[in-house]
Amino acid sequence: LTPGNPKWKRNDLTYRILNYTPKMRQADVEKAVQKALSVWSNVTPLTFKKVDDREADIMISFAYRDHKDNSPFDGPNGQLAHAFQPGEGIGGDVHLDEEEDWSKDGRGYNLFIVLAHELGHSLGLSHSNDPGALMYPSYSYTAPNEFLLPQDDIDGIQAIYGQSSAAVQPTGPVTPQPCDPNLTFDAIATLRGEIMFFKGRYMLRKHPERAETELNFVSLFWPKLPSGIQATYENIERDEVLLFKEDKYWVLRGYDIAPGYPKPIYRLGFPKTVKRVNAAYNDETTGKTYFFIADRYWRYDENKKSMDHGYPRKIVSDFGKIGRVDAAFQKDGYVYFFRGTTQFQFDPRAKRIVRQMKSISWFNC
Amino acid sequence: LPVSPEAEDERKTLQLVESYLQNFYNLQKDQKPHLRTKGDNPIVEKLKEMQAFFGLQVTGKPDLDTLEIMKKSRCGVPDVGEYS
């Protein structure tokens, strides 16, 4: 919250778009503004009405370098925008750096994301040090159609204006903490000696030689990948990682998404009854990849590029009490299966579970 | 004499650190910052404040992780103190 706890005395606020950027269609700018305002009106009693011919509470404009508010912009990149806390006159106003490469998608800087952040200031919020929060100072891209206001921001704005009148209170994504004992994973894969743990729109990156765990947005590395990846595995021999979501998959070649993806999972030989993959790992010694779906699994031959006969089989038949699997990866000859907050170390030679740990055992907690 | 590349790099680093802390951590412009002097050097104190905010190791030195964050595009509103 901003020191002094400034807030608007009314809930019905007005806004006005004073000018536009030549880098976007006017209609796209207006859409970005409306969507950014709805981020906050969806979780509070606030309403925003557009006015065109008079002073509004929130005046939105694109400005160049020194624009007479004692906070000059600095040209492309660096400072993208700023906004003023609630109050008369300049209070609540949003200034966007005209020299930035504004866009409605992942190119340059997404106008919707920046506006939603600045409007947080216009309503009385300051910066959050939660790296997943909208009010975090540094820019990071989230596809607008995938954007969900994080819980940290919902808590902040509701502390000022109260909850929305909706029957069911909206909740938002919480930034994963590596040492949270309740942390679970959507998918896990090795990648050139590192281990990538996927969770929602985040990826925890662990290098065996580094003590700390790096938390990043998936979109920071791969803007074209959706959040919510459900299964991944590395084919070390081909230096590829395959990533699965619903009935599609992408291929990472090295660190880049290969062109021509996503492709349907049915190209790998799955029947149409399979709608998504829960987990996968590749056994580099045999060249076989194991896909886990519900309580069954398939085995795929990477050399023949086809599913082996006699599958699917029941997971419990060959992997013991593990049952269903959230995520899996192979490292140093062992397979690590994750289900909820539990991790099983499986020895494929002895065909049995040799150890059971917490899912967060890799993060030196 | 031509400035050695290391000295040039250090000058640029100091400039980046100084302007970042002035813009977002209320470092006063008139203070002559020195990255090396001991004691309560304002730039070192502000650097620690920024590192604490971003959950970095609080060293008071412009290490790689700190400079990486300073180079990221961001909001122009300061992370601390009044902005009006």
Tab-separated table of C-alpha atoms in Angstrom:
chain	number	residue	atom	x	y	z
A	1	LEU	CA	0.000	0.000	0.000
A	2	THR	CA	1.181	3.543	-0.656
A	3	PRO	CA	2.474	5.460	2.407
A	4	GLY	CA	-0.368	7.562	3.805
A	5	ASN	CA	-2.887	5.060	2.408
A	6	PRO	CA	-4.308	7.341	-0.285
A	7	LYS	CA	-7.575	6.091	-1.788
A	8	TRP	CA	-10.486	7.430	-3.816
A	9	LYS	CA	-13.402	8.611	-1.682
A	10	ARG	CA	-15.890	7.327	-4.279
A	11	ASN	CA	-16.124	3.902	-5.925
A	12	ASP	CA	-17.574	5.196	-9.199
A	13	LEU	CA	-14.545	6.651	-10.949
A	14	THR	CA	-14.097	8.204	-14.369
A	15	TYR	CA	-11.276	7.828	-16.869
A	16	ARG	CA	-10.280	9.553	-20.077
A	17	ILE	CA	-7.815	8.608	-22.813
A	18	LEU	CA	-6.132	11.868	-23.784
A	19	ASN	CA	-4.118	10.615	-26.758
A	20	TYR	CA	-2.996	7.459	-28.549
A	21	THR	CA	0.171	5.744	-29.736
A	22	PRO	CA	0.857	5.403	-33.465
A	23	LYS	CA	2.160	1.887	-32.779
A	24	MET	CA	-1.289	0.422	-32.149
A	25	ARG	CA	-4.768	0.755	-33.622
A	26	GLN	CA	-6.886	3.151	-31.567
A	27	ALA	CA	-9.467	0.414	-31.014
A	28	ASP	CA	-6.747	-1.872	-29.592
A	29	VAL	CA	-5.615	0.859	-27.193
A	30	GLU	CA	-9.185	1.337	-25.978
A	31	LYS	CA	-9.608	-2.413	-25.576
A	32	ALA	CA	-6.388	-2.611	-23.554
A	33	VAL	CA	-7.589	0.216	-21.309
A	34	GLN	CA	-10.980	-1.396	-20.717
A	35	LYS	CA	-9.411	-4.786	-19.982
A	36	ALA	CA	-6.868	-3.225	-17.616
A	37	LEU	CA	-9.616	-1.405	-15.696
A	38	SER	CA	-11.687	-4.592	-15.460
A	39	VAL	CA	-8.725	-6.334	-13.782
A	40	TRP	CA	-9.413	-4.122	-10.749
A	41	SER	CA	-13.186	-3.678	-11.023
A	42	ASN	CA	-13.601	-7.475	-11.096
A	43	VAL	CA	-12.227	-7.800	-7.560
A	44	THR	CA	-13.513	-4.616	-5.867
A	45	PRO	CA	-16.685	-2.476	-5.730
A	46	LEU	CA	-14.960	0.033	-8.072
A	47	THR	CA	-16.559	1.042	-11.369
A	48	PHE	CA	-14.953	3.018	-14.205
A	49	LYS	CA	-16.841	5.238	-16.640
A	50	LYS	CA	-15.225	6.641	-19.797
A	51	VAL	CA	-15.534	10.387	-20.385
A	52	ASP	CA	-14.265	12.248	-23.446
A	53	ASP	CA	-14.954	15.896	-22.910
A	54	ARG	CA	-13.989	16.800	-19.384
A	55	GLU	CA	-11.484	16.210	-16.555
A	56	ALA	CA	-11.620	12.614	-15.325
A	57	ASP	CA	-10.270	11.042	-12.155
A	58	ILE	CA	-7.813	8.942	-14.165
A	59	MET	CA	-6.337	10.708	-17.215
A	60	ILE	CA	-4.408	8.283	-19.429
A	61	SER	CA	-1.870	9.704	-21.872
A	62	PHE	CA	1.255	8.882	-23.854
A	63	ALA	CA	4.060	11.301	-23.021
A	64	TYR	CA	7.535	12.113	-24.372
A	65	ARG	CA	10.716	12.555	-22.284
A	66	ASP	CA	10.266	15.622	-20.013
A	67	HIS	CA	6.514	16.078	-19.871
A	68	LYS	CA	6.446	18.603	-17.013
A	69	ASP	CA	5.630	16.321	-14.104
A	70	ASN	CA	9.156	16.290	-12.684
A	71	SER	CA	9.555	12.656	-13.810
A	72	PRO	CA	10.882	12.670	-17.365
A	73	PHE	CA	10.839	9.478	-19.426
A	74	ASP	CA	14.092	7.987	-20.678
A	75	GLY	CA	13.454	6.844	-24.232
A	76	PRO	CA	12.925	3.250	-25.362
A	77	ASN	CA	13.083	0.569	-22.583
A	78	GLY	CA	14.116	1.508	-19.028
A	79	GLN	CA	11.146	3.299	-17.530
A	80	LEU	CA	7.985	2.279	-19.406
A	81	ALA	CA	5.347	4.314	-17.582
A	82	HIS	CA	4.367	5.814	-14.259
A	83	ALA	CA	1.177	6.782	-12.440
A	84	PHE	CA	0.161	8.965	-9.534
A	85	GLN	CA	-1.603	7.933	-6.359
A	86	PRO	CA	-5.278	8.878	-5.855
A	87	GLY	CA	-5.909	12.598	-5.500
A	88	GLU	CA	-6.989	15.800	-7.227
A	89	GLY	CA	-5.382	17.081	-10.432
A	90	ILE	CA	-2.530	14.819	-11.508
A	91	GLY	CA	-3.601	12.303	-8.840
A	92	GLY	CA	-4.613	8.996	-10.418
A	93	ASP	CA	-3.196	9.940	-13.820
A	94	VAL	CA	-1.259	7.406	-15.921
A	95	HIS	CA	1.608	8.449	-18.211
A	96	LEU	CA	2.962	5.975	-20.752
A	97	ASP	CA	6.331	6.489	-22.430
A	98	GLU	CA	5.476	7.298	-26.037
A	99	GLU	CA	8.822	5.947	-27.263
A	100	GLU	CA	8.163	2.373	-26.166
A	101	ASP	CA	7.213	-0.360	-28.617
A	102	TRP	CA	3.614	-0.804	-27.438
A	103	SER	CA	1.687	-3.880	-28.606
A	104	LYS	CA	-1.410	-5.984	-27.953
A	105	ASP	CA	0.613	-9.193	-27.827
A	106	GLY	CA	4.073	-10.439	-26.839
A	107	ARG	CA	6.062	-8.084	-29.067
A	108	GLY	CA	7.713	-5.087	-27.403
A	109	TYR	CA	5.692	-4.153	-24.310
A	110	ASN	CA	2.125	-5.305	-23.886
A	111	LEU	CA	0.011	-2.209	-23.283
A	112	PHE	CA	-2.636	-4.075	-21.296
A	113	ILE	CA	-0.125	-5.497	-18.790
A	114	VAL	CA	1.614	-2.130	-18.234
A	115	LEU	CA	-1.694	-0.277	-17.923
A	116	ALA	CA	-3.079	-2.798	-15.416
A	117	HIS	CA	0.051	-2.277	-13.305
A	118	GLU	CA	-0.063	1.537	-13.495
A	119	LEU	CA	-3.761	1.609	-12.658
A	120	GLY	CA	-2.819	-0.235	-9.473
A	121	HIS	CA	-0.840	2.884	-8.540
A	122	SER	CA	-3.737	5.136	-9.615
A	123	LEU	CA	-5.889	3.269	-7.090
A	124	GLY	CA	-3.392	3.493	-4.218
A	125	LEU	CA	-1.144	0.434	-4.523
A	126	SER	CA	2.645	0.597	-4.404
A	127	HIS	CA	5.103	-2.016	-5.632
A	128	SER	CA	5.073	-5.597	-4.435
A	129	ASN	CA	8.232	-7.656	-4.029
A	130	ASP	CA	6.352	-10.821	-4.959
A	131	PRO	CA	7.958	-11.656	-8.351
A	132	GLY	CA	4.668	-13.096	-9.562
A	133	ALA	CA	2.569	-10.074	-8.607
A	134	LEU	CA	1.198	-7.624	-11.167
A	135	MET	CA	2.528	-4.828	-8.918
A	136	TYR	CA	6.103	-6.148	-9.123
A	137	PRO	CA	8.230	-3.298	-10.524
A	138	SER	CA	9.878	-5.151	-13.453
A	139	TYR	CA	7.973	-5.845	-16.657
A	140	SER	CA	7.128	-9.421	-17.560
A	141	TYR	CA	4.822	-10.593	-20.298
A	142	THR	CA	1.695	-12.676	-19.774
A	143	ALA	CA	-0.617	-13.348	-22.682
A	144	PRO	CA	-3.662	-11.122	-22.029
A	145	ASN	CA	-6.069	-14.015	-22.613
A	146	GLU	CA	-4.233	-16.040	-19.961
A	147	PHE	CA	-3.863	-13.212	-17.450
A	148	LEU	CA	-5.248	-13.852	-13.943
A	149	LEU	CA	-4.764	-11.199	-11.258
A	150	PRO	CA	-2.426	-12.771	-8.691
A	151	GLN	CA	-3.652	-13.250	-5.122
A	152	ASP	CA	-1.028	-10.809	-3.811
A	153	ASP	CA	-2.618	-8.009	-5.863
A	154	ILE	CA	-6.181	-9.042	-4.947
A	155	ASP	CA	-5.242	-8.897	-1.254
A	156	GLY	CA	-3.652	-5.466	-1.751
A	157	ILE	CA	-6.507	-3.778	-3.575
A	158	GLN	CA	-9.185	-5.338	-1.352
A	159	ALA	CA	-7.339	-4.008	1.695
A	160	ILE	CA	-8.097	-0.530	0.289
A	161	TYR	CA	-11.559	-0.873	-1.285
A	162	GLY	CA	-12.989	-4.087	0.134
A	163	GLN	CA	-14.208	-7.120	-1.730
A	164	SER	CA	-16.308	-7.246	-4.869
A	165	SER	CA	-20.024	-7.815	-4.581
A	166	ALA	CA	-19.706	-11.110	-6.491
A	167	ALA	CA	-21.324	-14.098	-4.764
A	168	VAL	CA	-18.096	-16.085	-5.175
A	169	GLN	CA	-14.988	-14.098	-4.275
A	170	PRO	CA	-12.372	-14.284	-7.045
A	171	THR	CA	-9.003	-15.775	-6.143
A	172	GLY	CA	-5.728	-15.573	-8.021
A	173	PRO	CA	-2.532	-17.539	-8.635
A	174	VAL	CA	-0.031	-17.651	-5.795
A	175	THR	CA	3.682	-17.460	-6.572
A	176	PRO	CA	5.323	-20.814	-5.787
A	177	GLN	CA	7.860	-20.741	-2.947
A	178	PRO	CA	10.549	-23.426	-3.486
A	179	CYS	CA	10.491	-24.462	0.170
A	180	ASP	CA	6.725	-24.529	0.613
A	181	PRO	CA	6.095	-28.088	1.881
A	182	ASN	CA	2.744	-28.061	0.079
A	183	LEU	CA	4.305	-27.270	-3.288
A	184	THR	CA	3.245	-29.645	-6.088
A	185	PHE	CA	4.280	-29.696	-9.740
A	186	ASP	CA	2.545	-29.890	-13.104
A	187	ALA	CA	5.546	-31.205	-15.051
A	188	ILE	CA	9.297	-31.699	-14.644
A	189	ALA	CA	12.097	-32.278	-17.140
A	190	THR	CA	15.852	-32.160	-17.231
A	191	LEU	CA	17.314	-29.682	-19.698
A	192	ARG	CA	21.005	-29.895	-20.554
A	193	GLY	CA	21.987	-30.860	-17.023
A	194	GLU	CA	19.512	-28.606	-15.219
A	195	ILE	CA	16.082	-29.557	-13.883
A	196	MET	CA	13.008	-27.481	-14.822
A	197	PHE	CA	10.003	-27.741	-12.509
A	198	PHE	CA	6.803	-26.364	-14.139
A	199	LYS	CA	3.974	-24.903	-12.041
A	200	GLY	CA	1.222	-22.813	-13.653
A	201	ARG	CA	2.932	-19.922	-15.409
A	202	TYR	CA	6.126	-20.418	-13.440
A	203	MET	CA	9.227	-22.514	-13.865
A	204	LEU	CA	11.613	-23.297	-11.037
A	205	ARG	CA	15.058	-23.871	-12.464
A	206	LYS	CA	17.611	-25.852	-10.494
A	207	HIS	CA	21.215	-26.280	-11.523
A	208	PRO	CA	22.928	-29.155	-9.648
A	209	GLU	CA	25.943	-26.978	-8.883
A	210	ARG	CA	23.982	-23.937	-7.680
A	211	ALA	CA	22.510	-23.821	-4.171
A	212	GLU	CA	19.607	-21.481	-4.906
A	213	THR	CA	16.609	-22.179	-7.104
A	214	GLU	CA	15.702	-19.683	-9.806
A	215	LEU	CA	11.999	-18.796	-10.228
A	216	ASN	CA	10.950	-17.488	-13.635
A	217	PHE	CA	7.866	-17.048	-15.744
A	218	VAL	CA	7.719	-19.650	-18.522
A	219	SER	CA	6.957	-16.687	-20.823
A	220	LEU	CA	10.327	-15.119	-19.970
A	221	PHE	CA	12.092	-17.883	-21.890
A	222	TRP	CA	9.354	-18.982	-24.279
A	223	PRO	CA	6.661	-16.307	-24.897
A	224	LYS	CA	4.899	-18.658	-27.352
A	225	LEU	CA	4.466	-21.462	-24.810
A	226	PRO	CA	1.194	-21.405	-22.860
A	227	SER	CA	1.199	-21.541	-19.084
A	228	GLY	CA	0.000	-24.715	-17.397
A	229	ILE	CA	2.316	-27.182	-19.146
A	230	GLN	CA	1.156	-30.668	-18.067
A	231	ALA	CA	4.002	-33.007	-19.018
A	232	THR	CA	7.572	-32.692	-20.289
A	233	TYR	CA	10.550	-34.899	-21.000
A	234	GLU	CA	14.046	-34.455	-22.335
A	235	ASN	CA	15.396	-36.622	-25.131
A	236	ILE	CA	19.073	-36.135	-24.328
A	237	GLU	CA	20.259	-37.920	-27.447
A	238	ARG	CA	18.330	-35.534	-29.696
A	239	ASP	CA	18.936	-32.517	-27.395
A	240	GLU	CA	15.200	-31.888	-27.367
A	241	VAL	CA	12.559	-31.337	-24.700
A	242	LEU	CA	8.946	-32.125	-25.513
A	243	LEU	CA	6.258	-30.167	-23.647
A	244	PHE	CA	2.624	-31.215	-23.492
A	245	LYS	CA	-0.590	-29.343	-22.775
A	246	GLU	CA	-4.032	-30.848	-23.438
A	247	ASP	CA	-3.877	-32.618	-26.813
A	248	LYS	CA	-0.897	-30.681	-28.195
A	249	TYR	CA	2.876	-30.728	-27.794
A	250	TRP	CA	5.781	-28.409	-28.513
A	251	VAL	CA	9.443	-29.244	-29.064
A	252	LEU	CA	12.328	-27.293	-27.566
A	253	ARG	CA	15.465	-27.686	-29.668
A	254	GLY	CA	18.266	-26.564	-27.402
A	255	TYR	CA	16.629	-23.549	-25.785
A	256	ASP	CA	14.312	-22.541	-28.654
A	257	ILE	CA	10.808	-23.641	-29.562
A	258	ALA	CA	11.114	-25.559	-32.862
A	259	PRO	CA	9.122	-24.063	-35.744
A	260	GLY	CA	5.905	-25.774	-36.821
A	261	TYR	CA	4.704	-26.605	-33.295
A	262	PRO	CA	2.389	-27.272	-31.522
A	263	LYS	CA	1.363	-30.528	-33.125
A	264	PRO	CA	-1.403	-32.936	-32.004
A	265	ILE	CA	-0.305	-35.672	-29.603
A	266	TYR	CA	-1.987	-38.228	-31.884
A	267	ARG	CA	1.045	-37.980	-34.185
A	268	LEU	CA	2.910	-39.928	-31.514
A	269	GLY	CA	0.400	-42.762	-31.738
A	270	PHE	CA	-2.049	-41.980	-28.942
A	271	PRO	CA	-5.662	-43.036	-29.556
A	272	LYS	CA	-8.228	-40.265	-29.802
A	273	THR	CA	-9.581	-41.306	-26.398
A	274	VAL	CA	-6.481	-39.720	-24.838
A	275	LYS	CA	-7.093	-36.000	-24.252
A	276	ARG	CA	-3.960	-35.066	-22.291
A	277	VAL	CA	-0.736	-36.449	-20.854
A	278	ASN	CA	-0.106	-36.317	-17.088
A	279	ALA	CA	3.640	-37.048	-17.056
A	280	ALA	CA	6.451	-38.435	-19.199
A	281	TYR	CA	10.098	-39.436	-19.009
A	282	ASN	CA	12.633	-40.791	-21.467
A	283	ASP	CA	14.917	-43.655	-20.546
A	284	GLU	CA	18.104	-42.679	-22.355
A	285	THR	CA	19.606	-46.165	-21.974
A	286	THR	CA	16.791	-47.890	-23.857
A	287	GLY	CA	15.506	-45.039	-26.032
A	288	LYS	CA	12.028	-45.675	-24.706
A	289	THR	CA	9.727	-42.883	-23.524
A	290	TYR	CA	7.029	-43.555	-20.951
A	291	PHE	CA	3.796	-41.546	-21.043
A	292	PHE	CA	1.501	-41.571	-18.018
A	293	ILE	CA	-2.219	-40.896	-18.483
A	294	ALA	CA	-4.586	-41.385	-15.533
A	295	ASP	CA	-3.871	-44.880	-14.129
A	296	ARG	CA	-2.262	-46.248	-17.297
A	297	TYR	CA	0.942	-45.719	-19.278
A	298	TRP	CA	2.171	-46.059	-22.837
A	299	ARG	CA	5.705	-46.825	-24.010
A	300	TYR	CA	7.030	-45.049	-27.097
A	301	ASP	CA	10.086	-46.106	-29.108
A	302	GLU	CA	12.091	-42.956	-29.995
A	303	ASN	CA	14.041	-44.797	-32.695
A	304	LYS	CA	11.075	-46.408	-34.443
A	305	LYS	CA	8.984	-43.295	-33.626
A	306	SER	CA	5.967	-45.356	-32.708
A	307	MET	CA	4.194	-46.713	-29.662
A	308	ASP	CA	5.249	-50.197	-28.573
A	309	HIS	CA	2.690	-52.993	-28.789
A	310	GLY	CA	0.981	-54.255	-25.649
A	311	TYR	CA	0.266	-50.823	-24.282
A	312	PRO	CA	-1.332	-49.160	-22.407
A	313	ARG	CA	-0.617	-51.077	-19.224
A	314	LYS	CA	-1.682	-50.308	-15.639
A	315	ILE	CA	0.868	-48.114	-13.842
A	316	VAL	CA	0.538	-50.193	-10.669
A	317	SER	CA	1.458	-53.345	-12.647
A	318	ASP	CA	4.987	-52.139	-13.334
A	319	PHE	CA	5.726	-49.163	-11.082
A	320	GLY	CA	4.276	-50.328	-7.781
A	321	LYS	CA	2.188	-48.261	-5.381
A	322	ILE	CA	2.865	-44.987	-7.183
A	323	GLY	CA	-0.489	-45.159	-8.979
A	324	ARG	CA	-1.237	-41.868	-10.706
A	325	VAL	CA	1.605	-39.487	-11.560
A	326	ASP	CA	1.731	-35.660	-11.698
A	327	ALA	CA	5.268	-35.434	-13.091
A	328	ALA	CA	8.345	-37.572	-13.726
A	329	PHE	CA	11.930	-37.303	-14.892
A	330	GLN	CA	14.961	-39.527	-15.138
A	331	LYS	CA	18.344	-38.595	-13.702
A	332	ASP	CA	21.502	-40.616	-13.105
A	333	GLY	CA	19.717	-43.884	-13.908
A	334	TYR	CA	16.816	-43.376	-11.501
A	335	VAL	CA	13.270	-42.267	-12.317
A	336	TYR	CA	11.688	-39.714	-9.985
A	337	PHE	CA	7.894	-39.795	-9.832
A	338	PHE	CA	5.906	-36.966	-8.268
A	339	ARG	CA	2.395	-37.236	-6.930
A	340	GLY	CA	1.156	-34.311	-4.871
A	341	THR	CA	3.773	-33.417	-2.266
A	342	THR	CA	5.335	-36.900	-2.401
A	343	GLN	CA	8.249	-38.019	-4.575
A	344	PHE	CA	9.230	-41.639	-5.314
A	345	GLN	CA	12.702	-42.653	-6.457
A	346	PHE	CA	12.272	-45.674	-8.730
A	347	ASP	CA	15.072	-48.015	-9.827
A	348	PRO	CA	14.148	-49.208	-13.337
A	349	ARG	CA	16.678	-52.045	-13.184
A	350	ALA	CA	15.338	-53.473	-9.933
A	351	LYS	CA	11.847	-52.369	-10.994
A	352	ARG	CA	11.030	-51.080	-7.537
A	353	ILE	CA	10.721	-47.898	-5.464
A	354	VAL	CA	13.955	-47.395	-3.527
A	355	ARG	CA	13.147	-44.158	-1.699
A	356	GLN	CA	10.261	-41.835	-0.872
A	357	MET	CA	10.824	-38.078	-0.262
A	358	LYS	CA	9.077	-34.724	-0.207
A	359	SER	CA	8.528	-33.200	-3.652
A	360	ILE	CA	10.739	-30.217	-2.719
A	361	SER	CA	13.780	-32.346	-1.831
A	362	TRP	CA	15.768	-30.862	-4.771
A	363	PHE	CA	15.673	-27.283	-3.423
A	364	ASN	CA	18.105	-27.518	-0.454
A	365	CYS	CA	15.402	-26.334	1.974
B	1	LEU	CA	45.117	8.851	-21.880
B	2	PRO	CA	42.464	6.483	-23.346
B	3	VAL	CA	40.268	5.117	-20.558
B	4	SER	CA	40.971	1.421	-19.996
B	5	PRO	CA	37.977	-0.847	-20.818
B	6	GLU	CA	37.719	-1.927	-17.180
B	7	ALA	CA	37.566	1.666	-15.963
B	8	GLU	CA	35.003	2.456	-18.656
B	9	ASP	CA	32.894	-0.525	-17.586
B	10	GLU	CA	33.112	0.530	-13.973
B	11	ARG	CA	32.076	4.059	-14.864
B	12	LYS	CA	29.050	2.754	-16.779
B	13	THR	CA	28.144	0.398	-13.938
B	14	LEU	CA	28.356	3.242	-11.436
B	15	GLN	CA	26.180	5.380	-13.692
B	16	LEU	CA	23.544	2.619	-14.019
B	17	VAL	CA	23.539	1.963	-10.265
B	18	GLU	CA	23.426	5.644	-9.403
B	19	SER	CA	20.531	6.526	-11.714
B	20	TYR	CA	18.552	3.419	-10.706
B	21	LEU	CA	18.893	4.251	-7.013
B	22	GLN	CA	18.108	7.932	-7.611
B	23	ASN	CA	14.981	7.038	-9.628
B	24	PHE	CA	13.604	4.287	-7.450
B	25	TYR	CA	15.268	4.413	-4.020
B	26	ASN	CA	15.444	8.112	-3.253
B	27	LEU	CA	19.236	8.401	-3.502
B	28	GLN	CA	19.861	12.132	-3.374
B	29	LYS	CA	21.429	13.465	-6.555
B	30	ASP	CA	24.005	15.725	-4.911
B	31	GLN	CA	25.735	12.938	-2.980
B	32	LYS	CA	29.062	12.000	-4.522
B	33	PRO	CA	28.712	8.223	-4.608
B	34	HIS	CA	31.708	5.933	-4.264
B	35	LEU	CA	31.314	2.229	-4.591
B	36	ARG	CA	34.446	1.533	-2.664
B	37	THR	CA	34.550	3.793	0.420
B	38	LYS	CA	33.662	2.169	3.719
B	39	GLY	CA	31.316	3.466	6.395
B	40	ASP	CA	27.798	4.712	5.847
B	41	ASN	CA	28.121	5.344	2.152
B	42	PRO	CA	24.619	6.360	0.969
B	43	ILE	CA	24.903	4.484	-2.327
B	44	VAL	CA	25.861	1.260	-0.513
B	45	GLU	CA	22.937	1.695	1.907
B	46	LYS	CA	20.477	2.277	-0.922
B	47	LEU	CA	21.927	-0.656	-2.839
B	48	LYS	CA	21.258	-2.880	0.174
B	49	GLU	CA	17.692	-1.534	0.336
B	50	MET	CA	17.130	-2.435	-3.315
B	51	GLN	CA	18.679	-5.877	-2.909
B	52	ALA	CA	16.463	-6.557	0.115
B	53	PHE	CA	13.352	-5.488	-1.837
B	54	PHE	CA	14.126	-7.866	-4.715
B	55	GLY	CA	15.100	-10.738	-2.426
B	56	LEU	CA	18.721	-10.678	-3.620
B	57	GLN	CA	21.770	-11.339	-1.473
B	58	VAL	CA	22.221	-8.079	0.466
B	59	THR	CA	25.866	-7.333	-0.308
B	60	GLY	CA	25.823	-3.582	-0.935
B	61	LYS	CA	27.830	-4.363	-4.073
B	62	PRO	CA	26.568	-4.221	-7.684
B	63	ASP	CA	26.859	-7.977	-8.303
B	64	LEU	CA	25.582	-9.659	-11.477
B	65	ASP	CA	22.114	-10.546	-10.148
B	66	THR	CA	21.656	-6.946	-8.964
B	67	LEU	CA	22.786	-5.423	-12.275
B	68	GLU	CA	20.550	-7.878	-14.169
B	69	ILE	CA	17.494	-6.547	-12.341
B	70	MET	CA	18.617	-2.932	-12.825
B	71	LYS	CA	18.773	-3.485	-16.572
B	72	LYS	CA	15.194	-4.795	-16.796
B	73	SER	CA	12.504	-2.485	-18.135
B	74	ARG	CA	10.130	-1.465	-15.390
B	75	CYS	CA	7.609	0.955	-13.943
B	76	GLY	CA	8.854	4.478	-13.264
B	77	VAL	CA	7.239	4.697	-9.825
B	78	PRO	CA	9.806	4.387	-7.005
B	79	ASP	CA	9.876	1.215	-4.904
B	80	VAL	CA	10.103	3.191	-1.693
B	81	GLY	CA	8.836	6.477	-0.289
B	82	GLU	CA	6.385	9.030	-1.480
B	83	TYR	CA	5.625	9.558	-5.180
B	84	SER	CA	3.319	12.412	-6.005
